[in-house]
Short mmCIF file of C-alpha atoms in Angstrom, two decimals:
data_model
loop_
_atom_site.label_atom_id
_atom_site.label_comp_id
_atom_site.label_asym_id
_atom_site.label_seq_id
_atom_site.Cartn_x
_atom_site.Cartn_y
_atom_site.Cartn_z
CA UNK R 1 186.28 132.23 175.99
CA UNK R 2 184.64 132.51 179.39
CA UNK R 3 185.09 130.10 182.30
CA UNK R 4 181.34 129.85 182.89
CA UNK R 5 178.38 128.17 181.26
CA UNK R 6 175.15 130.18 181.20
CA UNK R 7 171.65 128.72 180.94
CA UNK R 8 168.76 130.99 179.97
CA UNK R 9 165.10 130.44 180.76
CA UNK R 10 162.49 132.73 179.13
CA UNK R 11 159.52 133.57 181.35
CA UNK R 12 156.94 134.06 178.59
CA UNK R 13 156.17 132.70 175.14
CA UNK R 14 157.13 135.92 173.36
CA UNK R 15 160.72 135.85 174.63
CA UNK R 16 160.88 132.11 174.02
CA UNK R 17 160.14 132.66 170.32
CA UNK R 18 162.62 135.54 170.13
CA UNK R 19 165.44 133.39 171.55
CA UNK R 20 164.66 130.51 169.19
CA UNK R 21 164.83 132.84 166.21
CA UNK R 22 168.02 134.44 167.54
CA UNK R 23 169.67 131.01 167.59
CA UNK R 24 168.42 130.17 164.10
CA UNK R 25 169.70 133.44 162.65
CA UNK R 26 173.13 132.74 164.18
CA UNK R 27 173.11 129.25 162.69
CA UNK R 28 172.14 130.64 159.30
CA UNK R 29 175.05 133.10 159.34
CA UNK R 30 177.45 130.33 160.33
CA UNK R 31 176.46 128.09 157.43
CA UNK R 32 176.14 131.03 155.03
CA UNK R 33 179.85 131.74 155.53
CA UNK R 34 180.81 128.12 154.85
CA UNK R 35 181.86 127.30 151.29
CA UNK R 36 180.89 123.62 151.06
CA UNK R 37 177.74 122.11 149.55
CA UNK R 38 176.82 120.85 153.02
CA UNK R 39 177.06 124.36 154.46
CA UNK R 40 174.65 125.65 151.84
CA UNK R 41 172.24 122.75 152.42
CA UNK R 42 172.34 123.46 156.16
CA UNK R 43 171.79 127.19 155.59
CA UNK R 44 168.66 126.46 153.54
CA UNK R 45 167.35 124.06 156.18
CA UNK R 46 167.77 126.75 158.84
CA UNK R 47 166.03 129.31 156.63
CA UNK R 48 163.08 126.89 156.34
CA UNK R 49 162.97 126.61 160.15
CA UNK R 50 162.92 130.41 160.43
CA UNK R 51 160.04 130.60 157.97
CA UNK R 52 158.13 127.89 159.86
CA UNK R 53 158.29 129.93 163.08
CA UNK R 54 157.33 133.15 161.30
CA UNK R 55 154.33 131.48 159.66
CA UNK R 56 152.93 130.47 163.06
CA UNK R 57 153.41 133.78 164.85
CA UNK R 58 152.33 137.37 164.29
CA UNK R 59 155.91 138.31 164.95
CA UNK R 60 155.87 141.82 163.51
CA UNK R 61 153.05 142.82 165.86
CA UNK R 62 154.79 141.19 168.85
CA UNK R 63 158.06 142.95 168.12
CA UNK R 64 156.39 146.34 167.72
CA UNK R 65 154.58 145.89 171.05
CA UNK R 66 157.82 144.98 172.77
CA UNK R 67 159.71 147.90 171.21
CA UNK R 68 156.95 150.28 172.26
CA UNK R 69 157.14 148.96 175.82
CA UNK R 70 160.91 149.45 175.89
CA UNK R 71 160.55 152.98 174.51
CA UNK R 72 158.17 153.88 177.34
CA UNK R 73 160.52 152.43 179.98
CA UNK R 74 163.51 154.28 178.53
CA UNK R 75 161.58 157.56 178.46
CA UNK R 76 160.70 157.12 182.13
CA UNK R 77 164.37 156.48 182.92
CA UNK R 78 165.28 159.78 181.27
CA UNK R 79 163.57 161.55 184.19
CA UNK R 80 165.76 159.81 186.77
CA UNK R 81 168.90 161.31 188.24
CA UNK R 82 172.29 159.78 187.55
CA UNK R 83 171.31 158.31 184.19
CA UNK R 84 173.80 158.41 181.33
CA UNK R 85 171.77 160.70 179.07
CA UNK R 86 173.99 160.16 176.03
CA UNK R 87 173.72 156.38 176.22
CA UNK R 88 169.99 156.60 176.92
CA UNK R 89 169.48 158.87 173.91
CA UNK R 90 171.35 156.36 171.72
CA UNK R 91 169.16 153.51 172.94
CA UNK R 92 165.99 155.52 172.27
CA UNK R 93 167.24 156.28 168.76
CA UNK R 94 167.98 152.58 168.18
CA UNK R 95 164.50 151.57 169.36
CA UNK R 96 162.84 154.31 167.28
CA UNK R 97 164.76 153.44 164.13
CA UNK R 98 164.09 149.72 164.52
CA UNK R 99 160.36 150.34 165.02
CA UNK R 100 160.25 152.60 161.97
CA UNK R 101 161.90 149.93 159.79
CA UNK R 102 159.44 147.29 160.97
CA UNK R 103 156.46 149.57 160.29
CA UNK R 104 157.80 150.24 156.81
CA UNK R 105 157.98 146.55 155.89
CA UNK R 106 154.83 145.47 154.10
CA UNK R 107 153.19 142.15 153.32
CA UNK R 108 153.50 138.78 155.03
CA UNK R 109 156.98 138.07 156.34
CA UNK R 110 158.79 135.58 154.13
CA UNK R 111 156.31 135.61 151.25
CA UNK R 112 159.03 136.94 148.93
CA UNK R 113 161.07 133.75 149.33
CA UNK R 114 158.30 131.59 147.93
CA UNK R 115 158.40 133.60 144.70
CA UNK R 116 161.46 131.52 143.81
CA UNK R 117 160.46 128.27 142.07
CA UNK R 118 163.69 126.66 143.27
CA UNK R 119 163.02 127.57 146.89
CA UNK R 120 159.42 126.34 146.61
CA UNK R 121 160.66 122.99 145.37
CA UNK R 122 163.21 122.72 148.19
CA UNK R 123 160.57 123.64 150.79
CA UNK R 124 158.12 121.03 149.49
CA UNK R 125 160.67 118.21 149.41
CA UNK R 126 162.34 119.08 152.74
CA UNK R 127 159.40 117.64 154.67
CA UNK R 128 160.47 114.21 153.37
CA UNK R 129 163.50 112.66 155.13
CA UNK R 130 166.33 112.76 152.58
CA UNK R 131 163.91 114.26 150.09
CA UNK R 132 166.35 116.73 148.54
CA UNK R 133 168.73 114.23 146.93
CA UNK R 134 170.05 114.96 143.44
CA UNK R 135 167.56 112.56 141.80
CA UNK R 136 164.67 114.26 143.65
CA UNK R 137 165.68 117.84 142.86
CA UNK R 138 168.15 117.98 139.95
CA UNK R 139 167.73 121.78 139.79
CA UNK R 140 168.81 122.03 143.43
CA UNK R 141 171.76 119.73 142.71
CA UNK R 142 172.73 122.01 139.82
CA UNK R 143 172.46 125.09 142.08
CA UNK R 144 174.63 123.49 144.77
CA UNK R 145 177.38 122.88 142.20
CA UNK R 146 177.51 126.52 141.07
CA UNK R 147 180.22 129.00 142.01
CA UNK R 148 180.15 130.20 145.63
CA UNK R 149 179.35 133.77 144.52
CA UNK R 150 176.13 132.60 142.83
CA UNK R 151 174.95 130.53 145.80
CA UNK R 152 175.83 133.30 148.23
CA UNK R 153 173.94 135.90 146.18
CA UNK R 154 170.78 133.77 146.16
CA UNK R 155 170.93 133.02 149.89
CA UNK R 156 171.46 136.68 150.71
CA UNK R 157 168.55 137.64 148.46
CA UNK R 158 166.28 135.12 150.19
CA UNK R 159 167.34 136.14 153.71
CA UNK R 160 167.75 139.94 153.42
CA UNK R 161 164.03 140.74 154.01
CA UNK R 162 164.35 139.06 157.42
CA UNK R 163 167.02 141.54 158.53
CA UNK R 164 164.57 143.98 160.17
CA UNK R 165 163.13 141.10 162.21
CA UNK R 166 166.56 139.95 163.26
CA UNK R 167 167.72 143.46 164.19
CA UNK R 168 164.62 144.00 166.33
CA UNK R 169 165.11 140.68 168.13
CA UNK R 170 168.80 141.39 168.76
CA UNK R 171 168.01 144.84 170.16
CA UNK R 172 165.21 143.64 172.44
CA UNK R 173 167.16 140.68 173.83
CA UNK R 174 170.23 142.84 174.37
CA UNK R 175 168.17 145.36 176.36
CA UNK R 176 166.64 142.58 178.46
CA UNK R 177 169.92 140.78 179.15
CA UNK R 178 171.67 144.01 180.13
CA UNK R 179 168.94 144.87 182.65
CA UNK R 180 169.88 141.95 184.86
CA UNK R 181 170.36 141.88 188.60
CA UNK R 182 173.10 139.39 189.56
CA UNK R 183 173.27 137.57 192.88
CA UNK R 184 175.57 134.82 194.14
CA UNK R 185 173.55 131.82 195.30
CA UNK R 186 173.99 128.29 196.65
CA UNK R 187 171.76 125.45 195.52
CA UNK R 188 171.45 123.19 198.56
CA UNK R 189 171.81 119.57 197.45
CA UNK R 190 171.51 120.80 193.86
CA UNK R 191 168.11 122.48 194.39
CA UNK R 192 167.12 126.15 194.35
CA UNK R 193 163.80 127.95 194.09
CA UNK R 194 163.15 131.64 193.50
CA UNK R 195 159.94 133.64 193.83
CA UNK R 196 159.74 136.61 191.48
CA UNK R 197 158.17 139.93 192.42
CA UNK R 198 154.77 140.04 190.68
CA UNK R 199 154.99 143.82 190.29
CA UNK R 200 158.17 143.59 188.19
CA UNK R 201 158.10 142.65 184.47
CA UNK R 202 160.67 139.85 184.64
CA UNK R 203 161.28 138.31 181.23
CA UNK R 204 164.32 136.10 181.57
CA UNK R 205 166.24 134.13 184.20
CA UNK R 206 169.91 133.26 183.69
CA UNK R 207 171.97 130.74 185.63
CA UNK R 208 175.78 130.80 185.32
CA UNK R 209 178.20 128.34 186.85
CA UNK R 210 181.86 127.53 186.58
CA UNK R 211 182.78 125.13 183.76
CA UNK R 212 184.89 123.08 186.17
CA UNK R 213 181.71 121.99 187.99
CA UNK R 214 180.29 118.82 186.50
CA UNK R 215 176.64 119.83 186.54
CA UNK R 216 174.09 121.25 184.15
CA UNK R 217 171.10 123.37 185.13
CA UNK R 218 167.49 122.34 184.55
CA UNK R 219 165.19 125.35 184.96
CA UNK R 220 161.40 125.21 185.10
CA UNK R 221 158.56 127.46 186.20
CA UNK R 222 156.98 130.70 185.06
CA UNK R 223 156.80 134.44 185.67
CA UNK R 224 156.04 134.05 189.40
CA UNK R 225 158.32 131.22 190.52
CA UNK R 226 161.27 129.28 189.10
CA UNK R 227 162.89 126.04 190.16
CA UNK R 228 166.53 125.25 189.39
CA UNK R 229 167.98 121.76 189.64
CA UNK R 230 171.63 120.99 189.05
CA UNK R 231 171.96 117.61 187.40
CA UNK R 232 174.94 115.28 187.08
CA UNK R 233 175.42 114.16 183.45
CA UNK R 234 175.02 110.43 183.02
CA UNK R 235 177.93 108.36 181.73
CA UNK R 236 175.65 105.50 180.74
CA UNK R 237 172.07 105.08 179.57
CA UNK R 238 170.54 106.01 182.91
CA UNK R 239 168.72 109.28 183.46
CA UNK R 240 170.87 112.13 184.92
CA UNK R 241 170.41 112.55 188.67
CA UNK R 242 170.15 115.70 190.76
CA UNK R 243 173.39 116.54 192.53
CA UNK R 244 173.61 115.82 196.23
CA UNK R 245 176.26 118.55 196.64
CA UNK R 246 175.75 122.24 197.33
CA UNK R 247 176.29 124.09 194.05
CA UNK R 248 177.45 127.74 193.87
CA UNK R 249 176.12 129.74 190.93
CA UNK R 250 175.24 133.22 189.71
CA UNK R 251 171.56 134.02 189.32
CA UNK R 252 170.52 136.82 186.96
CA UNK R 253 166.93 138.08 186.84
CA UNK R 254 166.33 140.21 183.76
CA UNK R 255 163.27 142.40 183.39
CA UNK R 256 163.37 145.74 181.55
#
C-alpha cells in the first residue's frame, strides 16, 4: 500500500472512455471472484454497464487507431540511441499481437451476450429499480441459487469475448502512464495551473499527494491547460472549500 493518493484526469474523450472501462473490468473481476448471490448480481450489473458503454462507442476502431499511433511512436524510438532494444521489441510485439487479435474479432462487440435468453431478461428488467427480484425473474432467481461452478461458467462465457478489448485498453493505458514526466510542485493557497505544450500529444494528467494531507484534488481543463484545486473535505453538509494552505504534490504529465 502506497502513502500517496493519485488523481487522474484524461485530456480527451477517448482516454476518458478507456479509463471508465478499465474501472468496470476491474469491478467485474472483483465480483466474479466473490461466491455470494450479491457478488453475482453485482457482476452482472457491471457487465451491463460495460455493454452500455460499448453500444455507444465505436470502441474497436478507436482502440485500433490508438494502437497504430503507439506502434509508430515506438518504431521512431527504435532509431534513438540509448533505448533498451529488448524492451522496445517486446512492447512492439505486444502492440502488434493486440492489434491482430482486435482485427480478428468479428461482429458487433457484445452481441453474443444477447443470444442468452436469461441475459436478455436481466438486461430488460435492470432498467427498472429493483426490477430483478425473484418474483420478477424467477429464472434469474433459480440461476443465482445454482452451484458456484455453474454461475461462474456462465459469467465467464458472457465476458470472455470482451477480453481482447480489455487487453488493448490495459496495454494502451499502461504505455501512457509509464510515459510520464514527474515534477514536484506547490499549489499556492490550494491552486495550481499548468499550460501544456501544444506540440506534444499529452493524454493524461496525474496528481499525487501524501495521504496525511487532508485535501483532495479537483482537476479541470483540457489538452492545452489544466487547473488543479486542492479542496478540504466537508465534515457537514456544506460544500468543500479550497484550501488556504500551500499544498505540495507530484504532477505527472503523460503523453506517449
